[in-house]
Amino acid sequence: MPALLKKLRSPVEKAVEILLRMRQNSHAQEAPEFLSGTKTQDFRTLGRSGKIQSKVICMFTCKVPDEAGIRRLTKIEHHLFDGVSLSKERIREIHEFCPEMFCVIENEDANIVGYSTIFTMAPEQALHFISGSISEPDLSPELLITPSDDNFSKTHAYIGSVVVTGDFNVITRSVLLSSLLSWRMTQMTRLALRRLPVFMIAASENGSQLIRFVGARILKEAAEREDGAPVYGRTITPSFMNRANKALQRCLSSGFVKMDYSGCSRSCADS
């Protein structure tokens, strides 16, 4: 495992330890502290000892957003990144063009507690972006390609936003962030891409965590780009996705976040 990946694992390991303890404790009567601020459901069952056992399950779903979900995502995106993000109209257009460029985590009330955006484009458009001649607000369906495109195997991907919202502590945030990353890794696996060059700009702490997680290196210094922001990148391979997913799945085995891939494309080879 790369050294840069280990930097993200401290809060993740804490989450794993708590999740495993919850699974072993069949008599837990209330939600653990790290789930504070979330809705939970309490399921009671009759255990082998004949005593009532309680299992608390937190209900989140990680999925492609529908029309209502993309409107909620847009409000959050503009609240956090107004001026450097896509316009409302462009978000709507790109969502209609390729919904799976957006991924959200919703709670039981359909409120968004996390989301990520990734925009796939041809290599020549990626070079324009990396150089700074175009930026995120300039993106449109005309500059992007979808998995149905004949040249999708050569695609490059710009990772836009990776956001966890809400009043959660560090462990809950780590679980939600791990869910977003795992969902994207599975999405890439389903597309059976042999390699996927990705690039990103750190506009938040979540963005900085992602850069450390994937072990990205700097592609363009801030002084070399028109918008004054450095760009980081790396090539994602199946072996990297396999290693990363194994690390992420340790946080997700307790099922607090349901992973819904029904809105994801599949390659012809994927069963």
PDB file of C-alpha atoms in Angstrom:
ATOM      1  CA  MET A   1       0.000   0.000   0.000  1.00  0.00           C
ATOM      2  CA  PRO A   2       1.447   3.431  -0.961  1.00  0.00           C
ATOM      3  CA  ALA A   3       2.627   5.608   1.911  1.00  0.00           C
ATOM      4  CA  LEU A   4       0.247   8.353   0.807  1.00  0.00           C
ATOM      5  CA  LEU A   5      -2.703   5.986   1.192  1.00  0.00           C
ATOM      6  CA  LYS A   6      -1.782   5.276   4.812  1.00  0.00           C
ATOM      7  CA  LYS A   7      -2.237   8.947   5.741  1.00  0.00           C
ATOM      8  CA  LEU A   8      -5.990   8.615   5.233  1.00  0.00           C
ATOM      9  CA  ARG A   9      -6.330   5.392   7.176  1.00  0.00           C
ATOM     10  CA  SER A  10      -6.157   6.718  10.735  1.00  0.00           C
ATOM     11  CA  PRO A  11      -9.813   7.894  10.943  1.00  0.00           C
ATOM     12  CA  VAL A  12     -10.852   5.032   8.681  1.00  0.00           C
ATOM     13  CA  GLU A  13      -9.258   2.474  11.011  1.00  0.00           C
ATOM     14  CA  LYS A  14     -11.116   4.023  13.945  1.00  0.00           C
ATOM     15  CA  ALA A  15     -14.372   3.632  12.044  1.00  0.00           C
ATOM     16  CA  VAL A  16     -13.565   0.005  11.305  1.00  0.00           C
ATOM     17  CA  GLU A  17     -12.882  -0.745  14.972  1.00  0.00           C
ATOM     18  CA  ILE A  18     -16.204   0.765  16.092  1.00  0.00           C
ATOM     19  CA  LEU A  19     -18.183  -0.964  13.340  1.00  0.00           C
ATOM     20  CA  LEU A  20     -16.681  -4.327  14.251  1.00  0.00           C
ATOM     21  CA  ARG A  21     -17.426  -3.780  17.947  1.00  0.00           C
ATOM     22  CA  MET A  22     -21.055  -2.988  17.072  1.00  0.00           C
ATOM     23  CA  ARG A  23     -21.374  -6.221  15.129  1.00  0.00           C
ATOM     24  CA  GLN A  24     -20.051  -8.202  18.090  1.00  0.00           C
ATOM     25  CA  ASN A  25     -22.289  -6.470  20.628  1.00  0.00           C
ATOM     26  CA  SER A  26     -25.731  -7.993  20.180  1.00  0.00           C
ATOM     27  CA  HIS A  27     -27.197  -6.143  23.171  1.00  0.00           C
ATOM     28  CA  ALA A  28     -26.536  -2.556  22.065  1.00  0.00           C
ATOM     29  CA  GLN A  29     -29.586  -0.515  23.063  1.00  0.00           C
ATOM     30  CA  GLU A  30     -28.786   2.815  21.444  1.00  0.00           C
ATOM     31  CA  ALA A  31     -26.872   4.241  18.518  1.00  0.00           C
ATOM     32  CA  PRO A  32     -23.152   4.722  19.107  1.00  0.00           C
ATOM     33  CA  GLU A  33     -21.808   8.235  19.506  1.00  0.00           C
ATOM     34  CA  PHE A  34     -20.347   8.349  16.014  1.00  0.00           C
ATOM     35  CA  LEU A  35     -23.865   8.078  14.524  1.00  0.00           C
ATOM     36  CA  SER A  36     -25.084  11.187  16.347  1.00  0.00           C
ATOM     37  CA  GLY A  37     -26.970  13.512  14.060  1.00  0.00           C
ATOM     38  CA  THR A  38     -28.343  10.696  11.889  1.00  0.00           C
ATOM     39  CA  LYS A  39     -31.667   8.911  11.810  1.00  0.00           C
ATOM     40  CA  THR A  40     -31.538   5.282  12.829  1.00  0.00           C
ATOM     41  CA  GLN A  41     -33.921   2.379  12.956  1.00  0.00           C
ATOM     42  CA  ASP A  42     -33.966  -0.040  15.891  1.00  0.00           C
ATOM     43  CA  PHE A  43     -34.639  -3.671  14.972  1.00  0.00           C
ATOM     44  CA  ARG A  44     -35.240  -6.093  17.865  1.00  0.00           C
ATOM     45  CA  THR A  45     -34.931  -9.818  17.374  1.00  0.00           C
ATOM     46  CA  LEU A  46     -35.088 -12.896  19.585  1.00  0.00           C
ATOM     47  CA  GLY A  47     -31.541 -14.213  20.070  1.00  0.00           C
ATOM     48  CA  ARG A  48     -30.391 -17.747  20.797  1.00  0.00           C
ATOM     49  CA  SER A  49     -30.507 -17.064  24.531  1.00  0.00           C
ATOM     50  CA  GLY A  50     -34.199 -16.190  24.292  1.00  0.00           C
ATOM     51  CA  LYS A  51     -33.485 -12.584  25.215  1.00  0.00           C
ATOM     52  CA  ILE A  52     -34.514  -9.614  23.121  1.00  0.00           C
ATOM     53  CA  GLN A  53     -31.564  -8.388  21.076  1.00  0.00           C
ATOM     54  CA  SER A  54     -31.291  -4.980  19.476  1.00  0.00           C
ATOM     55  CA  LYS A  55     -29.467  -3.989  16.329  1.00  0.00           C
ATOM     56  CA  VAL A  56     -29.297  -0.344  15.283  1.00  0.00           C
ATOM     57  CA  ILE A  57     -28.992   0.254  11.562  1.00  0.00           C
ATOM     58  CA  CYS A  58     -28.299   3.674  10.075  1.00  0.00           C
ATOM     59  CA  MET A  59     -30.024   4.123   6.757  1.00  0.00           C
ATOM     60  CA  PHE A  60     -27.979   5.897   4.078  1.00  0.00           C
ATOM     61  CA  THR A  61     -28.018   5.207   0.353  1.00  0.00           C
ATOM     62  CA  CYS A  62     -25.197   5.960  -2.085  1.00  0.00           C
ATOM     63  CA  LYS A  63     -26.522   6.248  -5.645  1.00  0.00           C
ATOM     64  CA  VAL A  64     -26.989   8.260  -8.830  1.00  0.00           C
ATOM     65  CA  PRO A  65     -29.304  11.198  -8.009  1.00  0.00           C
ATOM     66  CA  ASP A  66     -32.709  11.641  -9.614  1.00  0.00           C
ATOM     67  CA  GLU A  67     -34.029  15.054 -10.722  1.00  0.00           C
ATOM     68  CA  ALA A  68     -34.976  16.069  -7.177  1.00  0.00           C
ATOM     69  CA  GLY A  69     -31.607  14.884  -5.905  1.00  0.00           C
ATOM     70  CA  ILE A  70     -29.652  16.863  -8.497  1.00  0.00           C
ATOM     71  CA  ARG A  71     -31.527  20.020  -7.492  1.00  0.00           C
ATOM     72  CA  ARG A  72     -30.548  19.466  -3.866  1.00  0.00           C
ATOM     73  CA  LEU A  73     -26.955  18.747  -4.893  1.00  0.00           C
ATOM     74  CA  THR A  74     -26.868  21.975  -6.897  1.00  0.00           C
ATOM     75  CA  LYS A  75     -27.920  24.044  -3.881  1.00  0.00           C
ATOM     76  CA  ILE A  76     -25.153  22.555  -1.743  1.00  0.00           C
ATOM     77  CA  GLU A  77     -22.551  22.898  -4.501  1.00  0.00           C
ATOM     78  CA  HIS A  78     -23.327  26.582  -5.001  1.00  0.00           C
ATOM     79  CA  HIS A  79     -23.366  27.246  -1.280  1.00  0.00           C
ATOM     80  CA  LEU A  80     -19.896  25.719  -0.918  1.00  0.00           C
ATOM     81  CA  PHE A  81     -18.199  26.603  -4.197  1.00  0.00           C
ATOM     82  CA  ASP A  82     -20.112  29.516  -5.709  1.00  0.00           C
ATOM     83  CA  GLY A  83     -18.073  31.142  -8.455  1.00  0.00           C
ATOM     84  CA  VAL A  84     -15.854  28.146  -9.202  1.00  0.00           C
ATOM     85  CA  SER A  85     -18.498  25.497  -9.874  1.00  0.00           C
ATOM     86  CA  LEU A  86     -20.834  24.736 -12.738  1.00  0.00           C
ATOM     87  CA  SER A  87     -23.925  26.893 -13.169  1.00  0.00           C
ATOM     88  CA  LYS A  88     -27.321  25.458 -12.258  1.00  0.00           C
ATOM     89  CA  GLU A  89     -28.166  25.159 -15.939  1.00  0.00           C
ATOM     90  CA  ARG A  90     -24.955  23.302 -16.770  1.00  0.00           C
ATOM     91  CA  ILE A  91     -25.394  20.882 -13.867  1.00  0.00           C
ATOM     92  CA  ARG A  92     -28.901  20.106 -15.111  1.00  0.00           C
ATOM     93  CA  GLU A  93     -27.680  19.672 -18.707  1.00  0.00           C
ATOM     94  CA  ILE A  94     -24.796  17.379 -17.729  1.00  0.00           C
ATOM     95  CA  HIS A  95     -27.054  15.347 -15.432  1.00  0.00           C
ATOM     96  CA  GLU A  96     -29.468  14.818 -18.323  1.00  0.00           C
ATOM     97  CA  PHE A  97     -26.523  13.958 -20.604  1.00  0.00           C
ATOM     98  CA  CYS A  98     -24.919  11.438 -18.210  1.00  0.00           C
ATOM     99  CA  PRO A  99     -26.534  11.087 -14.750  1.00  0.00           C
ATOM    100  CA  GLU A 100     -23.770   8.849 -13.350  1.00  0.00           C
ATOM    101  CA  MET A 101     -21.273  11.708 -13.452  1.00  0.00           C
ATOM    102  CA  PHE A 102     -22.992  12.599 -10.172  1.00  0.00           C
ATOM    103  CA  CYS A 103     -23.192  10.417  -7.059  1.00  0.00           C
ATOM    104  CA  VAL A 104     -24.985  11.272  -3.799  1.00  0.00           C
ATOM    105  CA  ILE A 105     -25.434   9.820  -0.336  1.00  0.00           C
ATOM    106  CA  GLU A 106     -28.945  10.388   0.995  1.00  0.00           C
ATOM    107  CA  ASN A 107     -30.380   9.748   4.452  1.00  0.00           C
ATOM    108  CA  GLU A 108     -33.870   8.379   5.134  1.00  0.00           C
ATOM    109  CA  ASP A 109     -35.414  11.809   4.566  1.00  0.00           C
ATOM    110  CA  ALA A 110     -33.766  12.059   1.118  1.00  0.00           C
ATOM    111  CA  ASN A 111     -31.472  14.800   2.397  1.00  0.00           C
ATOM    112  CA  ILE A 112     -28.025  14.753   0.805  1.00  0.00           C
ATOM    113  CA  VAL A 113     -25.219  14.179   3.315  1.00  0.00           C
ATOM    114  CA  GLY A 114     -22.471  13.648   0.756  1.00  0.00           C
ATOM    115  CA  TYR A 115     -21.825  13.691  -2.977  1.00  0.00           C
ATOM    116  CA  SER A 116     -19.139  13.450  -5.625  1.00  0.00           C
ATOM    117  CA  THR A 117     -18.820  14.559  -9.234  1.00  0.00           C
ATOM    118  CA  ILE A 118     -16.578  13.141 -11.948  1.00  0.00           C
ATOM    119  CA  PHE A 119     -16.527  14.360 -15.540  1.00  0.00           C
ATOM    120  CA  THR A 120     -15.153  12.154 -18.327  1.00  0.00           C
ATOM    121  CA  MET A 121     -13.672  13.776 -21.425  1.00  0.00           C
ATOM    122  CA  ALA A 122     -11.456  13.126 -24.420  1.00  0.00           C
ATOM    123  CA  PRO A 123      -7.669  13.440 -23.922  1.00  0.00           C
ATOM    124  CA  GLU A 124      -7.439  16.716 -25.856  1.00  0.00           C
ATOM    125  CA  GLN A 125     -10.075  18.353 -23.629  1.00  0.00           C
ATOM    126  CA  ALA A 126      -8.271  17.055 -20.542  1.00  0.00           C
ATOM    127  CA  LEU A 127      -5.059  18.742 -21.724  1.00  0.00           C
ATOM    128  CA  HIS A 128      -6.928  22.044 -22.117  1.00  0.00           C
ATOM    129  CA  PHE A 129      -8.271  21.679 -18.584  1.00  0.00           C
ATOM    130  CA  ILE A 130      -4.906  20.796 -17.078  1.00  0.00           C
ATOM    131  CA  SER A 131      -3.268  23.769 -18.794  1.00  0.00           C
ATOM    132  CA  GLY A 132      -5.937  26.078 -17.374  1.00  0.00           C
ATOM    133  CA  SER A 133      -7.377  27.255 -20.687  1.00  0.00           C
ATOM    134  CA  ILE A 134     -10.714  25.823 -19.563  1.00  0.00           C
ATOM    135  CA  SER A 135     -11.986  25.287 -16.009  1.00  0.00           C
ATOM    136  CA  GLU A 136     -14.912  23.584 -14.301  1.00  0.00           C
ATOM    137  CA  PRO A 137     -17.492  26.343 -15.024  1.00  0.00           C
ATOM    138  CA  ASP A 138     -16.706  25.915 -18.746  1.00  0.00           C
ATOM    139  CA  LEU A 139     -17.682  22.238 -18.857  1.00  0.00           C
ATOM    140  CA  SER A 140     -20.677  21.285 -20.983  1.00  0.00           C
ATOM    141  CA  PRO A 141     -22.031  18.106 -22.593  1.00  0.00           C
ATOM    142  CA  GLU A 142     -20.186  19.058 -25.788  1.00  0.00           C
ATOM    143  CA  LEU A 143     -16.838  18.729 -23.979  1.00  0.00           C
ATOM    144  CA  LEU A 144     -17.666  15.433 -22.253  1.00  0.00           C
ATOM    145  CA  ILE A 145     -18.075  11.804 -23.296  1.00  0.00           C
ATOM    146  CA  THR A 146     -20.212   9.013 -21.854  1.00  0.00           C
ATOM    147  CA  PRO A 147     -19.582   5.251 -21.483  1.00  0.00           C
ATOM    148  CA  SER A 148     -21.588   4.686 -24.686  1.00  0.00           C
ATOM    149  CA  ASP A 149     -19.038   6.674 -26.721  1.00  0.00           C
ATOM    150  CA  ASP A 150     -16.863   4.590 -29.058  1.00  0.00           C
ATOM    151  CA  ASN A 151     -13.721   6.301 -27.744  1.00  0.00           C
ATOM    152  CA  PHE A 152     -14.577   5.951 -24.054  1.00  0.00           C
ATOM    153  CA  SER A 153     -11.688   3.535 -23.490  1.00  0.00           C
ATOM    154  CA  LYS A 154      -9.351   6.508 -24.013  1.00  0.00           C
ATOM    155  CA  THR A 155     -11.223   8.797 -21.631  1.00  0.00           C
ATOM    156  CA  HIS A 156      -9.659  11.026 -18.996  1.00  0.00           C
ATOM    157  CA  ALA A 157     -11.618  11.999 -15.886  1.00  0.00           C
ATOM    158  CA  TYR A 158     -11.765  15.241 -13.945  1.00  0.00           C
ATOM    159  CA  ILE A 159     -12.759  14.680 -10.316  1.00  0.00           C
ATOM    160  CA  GLY A 160     -14.775  17.744  -9.369  1.00  0.00           C
ATOM    161  CA  SER A 161     -16.337  17.734  -5.901  1.00  0.00           C
ATOM    162  CA  VAL A 162     -16.006  15.206  -3.082  1.00  0.00           C
ATOM    163  CA  VAL A 163     -18.187  16.528  -0.270  1.00  0.00           C
ATOM    164  CA  VAL A 164     -19.533  15.281   3.059  1.00  0.00           C
ATOM    165  CA  THR A 165     -22.024  17.655   4.666  1.00  0.00           C
ATOM    166  CA  GLY A 166     -23.833  17.728   7.989  1.00  0.00           C
ATOM    167  CA  ASP A 167     -22.834  17.876  11.627  1.00  0.00           C
ATOM    168  CA  PHE A 168     -20.937  14.585  11.752  1.00  0.00           C
ATOM    169  CA  ASN A 169     -17.818  13.785  13.699  1.00  0.00           C
ATOM    170  CA  VAL A 170     -14.626  12.582  12.056  1.00  0.00           C
ATOM    171  CA  ILE A 171     -15.478   8.876  12.148  1.00  0.00           C
ATOM    172  CA  THR A 172     -18.912   9.263  10.552  1.00  0.00           C
ATOM    173  CA  ARG A 173     -17.412  11.545   7.929  1.00  0.00           C
ATOM    174  CA  SER A 174     -14.764   8.916   7.218  1.00  0.00           C
ATOM    175  CA  VAL A 175     -17.420   6.234   6.671  1.00  0.00           C
ATOM    176  CA  LEU A 176     -19.401   8.496   4.328  1.00  0.00           C
ATOM    177  CA  LEU A 177     -16.285   9.574   2.448  1.00  0.00           C
ATOM    178  CA  SER A 178     -15.200   5.933   2.129  1.00  0.00           C
ATOM    179  CA  SER A 179     -18.636   5.116   0.693  1.00  0.00           C
ATOM    180  CA  LEU A 180     -18.316   7.805  -1.973  1.00  0.00           C
ATOM    181  CA  LEU A 181     -14.863   6.600  -2.969  1.00  0.00           C
ATOM    182  CA  SER A 182     -15.881   2.928  -2.959  1.00  0.00           C
ATOM    183  CA  TRP A 183     -18.937   3.680  -5.125  1.00  0.00           C
ATOM    184  CA  ARG A 184     -16.697   5.386  -7.692  1.00  0.00           C
ATOM    185  CA  MET A 185     -14.167   2.553  -7.622  1.00  0.00           C
ATOM    186  CA  THR A 186     -16.938   0.031  -8.302  1.00  0.00           C
ATOM    187  CA  GLN A 187     -18.297   2.260 -11.060  1.00  0.00           C
ATOM    188  CA  MET A 188     -14.887   2.209 -12.778  1.00  0.00           C
ATOM    189  CA  THR A 189     -14.583  -1.556 -12.286  1.00  0.00           C
ATOM    190  CA  ARG A 190     -17.958  -2.136 -13.947  1.00  0.00           C
ATOM    191  CA  LEU A 191     -16.770  -0.164 -16.972  1.00  0.00           C
ATOM    192  CA  ALA A 192     -13.774  -2.535 -17.295  1.00  0.00           C
ATOM    193  CA  LEU A 193     -11.340   0.276 -18.069  1.00  0.00           C
ATOM    194  CA  ARG A 194      -7.744  -0.923 -18.256  1.00  0.00           C
ATOM    195  CA  ARG A 195      -6.500   2.507 -17.271  1.00  0.00           C
ATOM    196  CA  LEU A 196      -8.131   5.785 -16.353  1.00  0.00           C
ATOM    197  CA  PRO A 197      -6.042   8.958 -16.079  1.00  0.00           C
ATOM    198  CA  VAL A 198      -7.697  11.193 -13.472  1.00  0.00           C
ATOM    199  CA  PHE A 199      -6.923  14.751 -12.436  1.00  0.00           C
ATOM    200  CA  MET A 200      -8.252  17.041  -9.724  1.00  0.00           C
ATOM    201  CA  ILE A 201      -7.917  20.367  -7.908  1.00  0.00           C
ATOM    202  CA  ALA A 202      -7.981  20.526  -4.099  1.00  0.00           C
ATOM    203  CA  ALA A 203     -10.677  23.052  -3.151  1.00  0.00           C
ATOM    204  CA  SER A 204     -11.454  21.579   0.292  1.00  0.00           C
ATOM    205  CA  GLU A 205     -10.071  19.233   2.960  1.00  0.00           C
ATOM    206  CA  ASN A 206     -12.042  16.372   1.397  1.00  0.00           C
ATOM    207  CA  GLY A 207     -10.293  17.145  -1.884  1.00  0.00           C
ATOM    208  CA  SER A 208      -6.913  17.103  -0.170  1.00  0.00           C
ATOM    209  CA  GLN A 209      -7.774  13.742   1.434  1.00  0.00           C
ATOM    210  CA  LEU A 210      -8.683  12.344  -1.969  1.00  0.00           C
ATOM    211  CA  ILE A 211      -5.372  13.501  -3.447  1.00  0.00           C
ATOM    212  CA  ARG A 212      -3.519  11.741  -0.632  1.00  0.00           C
ATOM    213  CA  PHE A 213      -5.698   8.632  -0.947  1.00  0.00           C
ATOM    214  CA  VAL A 214      -5.040   8.093  -4.653  1.00  0.00           C
ATOM    215  CA  GLY A 215      -1.377   9.091  -4.394  1.00  0.00           C
ATOM    216  CA  ALA A 216      -1.756  11.805  -7.028  1.00  0.00           C
ATOM    217  CA  ARG A 217       1.243  13.857  -8.110  1.00  0.00           C
ATOM    218  CA  ILE A 218       1.255  17.454  -9.256  1.00  0.00           C
ATOM    219  CA  LEU A 219       0.698  17.901 -12.997  1.00  0.00           C
ATOM    220  CA  LYS A 220       0.702  21.700 -13.197  1.00  0.00           C
ATOM    221  CA  GLU A 221       1.894  24.167 -10.592  1.00  0.00           C
ATOM    222  CA  ALA A 222      -0.423  27.022  -9.647  1.00  0.00           C
ATOM    223  CA  ALA A 223       1.859  29.582 -11.314  1.00  0.00           C
ATOM    224  CA  GLU A 224       1.609  27.691 -14.613  1.00  0.00           C
ATOM    225  CA  ARG A 225      -2.187  27.818 -14.803  1.00  0.00           C
ATOM    226  CA  GLU A 226      -4.491  30.664 -15.698  1.00  0.00           C
ATOM    227  CA  ASP A 227      -6.772  30.178 -12.683  1.00  0.00           C
ATOM    228  CA  GLY A 228      -3.861  29.964 -10.220  1.00  0.00           C
ATOM    229  CA  ALA A 229      -4.795  26.520  -8.842  1.00  0.00           C
ATOM    230  CA  PRO A 230      -2.467  23.492  -9.003  1.00  0.00           C
ATOM    231  CA  VAL A 231      -3.683  20.323 -10.714  1.00  0.00           C
ATOM    232  CA  TYR A 232      -2.903  16.827  -9.419  1.00  0.00           C
ATOM    233  CA  GLY A 233      -3.307  13.529 -11.218  1.00  0.00           C
ATOM    234  CA  ARG A 234      -2.487   9.863 -11.569  1.00  0.00           C
ATOM    235  CA  THR A 235      -3.517   6.884 -13.669  1.00  0.00           C
ATOM    236  CA  ILE A 236      -6.011   4.531 -12.041  1.00  0.00           C
ATOM    237  CA  THR A 237      -5.461   0.862 -12.919  1.00  0.00           C
ATOM    238  CA  PRO A 238      -7.475  -2.273 -12.042  1.00  0.00           C
ATOM    239  CA  SER A 239      -4.809  -3.343  -9.540  1.00  0.00           C
ATOM    240  CA  PHE A 240      -5.012   0.024  -7.767  1.00  0.00           C
ATOM    241  CA  MET A 241      -8.821  -0.153  -7.693  1.00  0.00           C
ATOM    242  CA  ASN A 242      -8.653  -3.640  -6.200  1.00  0.00           C
ATOM    243  CA  ARG A 243      -6.277  -2.528  -3.428  1.00  0.00           C
ATOM    244  CA  ALA A 244      -8.244   0.642  -2.706  1.00  0.00           C
ATOM    245  CA  ASN A 245     -11.596  -1.136  -2.634  1.00  0.00           C
ATOM    246  CA  LYS A 246     -10.309  -3.720  -0.152  1.00  0.00           C
ATOM    247  CA  ALA A 247      -9.214  -0.918   2.184  1.00  0.00           C
ATOM    248  CA  LEU A 248     -12.506   0.943   1.783  1.00  0.00           C
ATOM    249  CA  GLN A 249     -14.726  -2.122   2.184  1.00  0.00           C
ATOM    250  CA  ARG A 250     -13.407  -2.649   5.708  1.00  0.00           C
ATOM    251  CA  CYS A 251     -15.414   0.432   6.681  1.00  0.00           C
ATOM    252  CA  LEU A 252     -18.550  -0.588   4.853  1.00  0.00           C
ATOM    253  CA  SER A 253     -19.171  -4.228   5.831  1.00  0.00           C
ATOM    254  CA  SER A 254     -21.697  -3.343   8.533  1.00  0.00           C
ATOM    255  CA  GLY A 255     -24.169  -2.026   5.977  1.00  0.00           C
ATOM    256  CA  PHE A 256     -24.801   1.467   7.334  1.00  0.00           C
ATOM    257  CA  VAL A 257     -24.580   2.741   3.751  1.00  0.00           C
ATOM    258  CA  LYS A 258     -26.506   0.908   1.040  1.00  0.00           C
ATOM    259  CA  MET A 259     -24.610   0.969  -2.258  1.00  0.00           C
ATOM    260  CA  ASP A 260     -27.019   1.327  -5.193  1.00  0.00           C
ATOM    261  CA  TYR A 261     -25.392   0.880  -8.623  1.00  0.00           C
ATOM    262  CA  SER A 262     -28.628   0.701 -10.626  1.00  0.00           C
ATOM    263  CA  GLY A 263     -27.800   3.991 -12.360  1.00  0.00           C
ATOM    264  CA  CYS A 264     -24.318   2.869 -13.446  1.00  0.00           C
ATOM    265  CA  SER A 265     -23.347   1.744 -16.913  1.00  0.00           C
ATOM    266  CA  ARG A 266     -21.806  -1.673 -17.477  1.00  0.00           C
ATOM    267  CA  SER A 267     -19.230  -2.798 -19.985  1.00  0.00           C
ATOM    268  CA  CYS A 268     -20.222  -5.564 -22.385  1.00  0.00           C
ATOM    269  CA  ALA A 269     -17.905  -7.913 -20.508  1.00  0.00           C
ATOM    270  CA  ASP A 270     -19.434  -7.187 -17.112  1.00  0.00           C
ATOM    271  CA  SER A 271     -21.947  -9.693 -15.818  1.00  0.00           C
TER     272      SER A 271
END
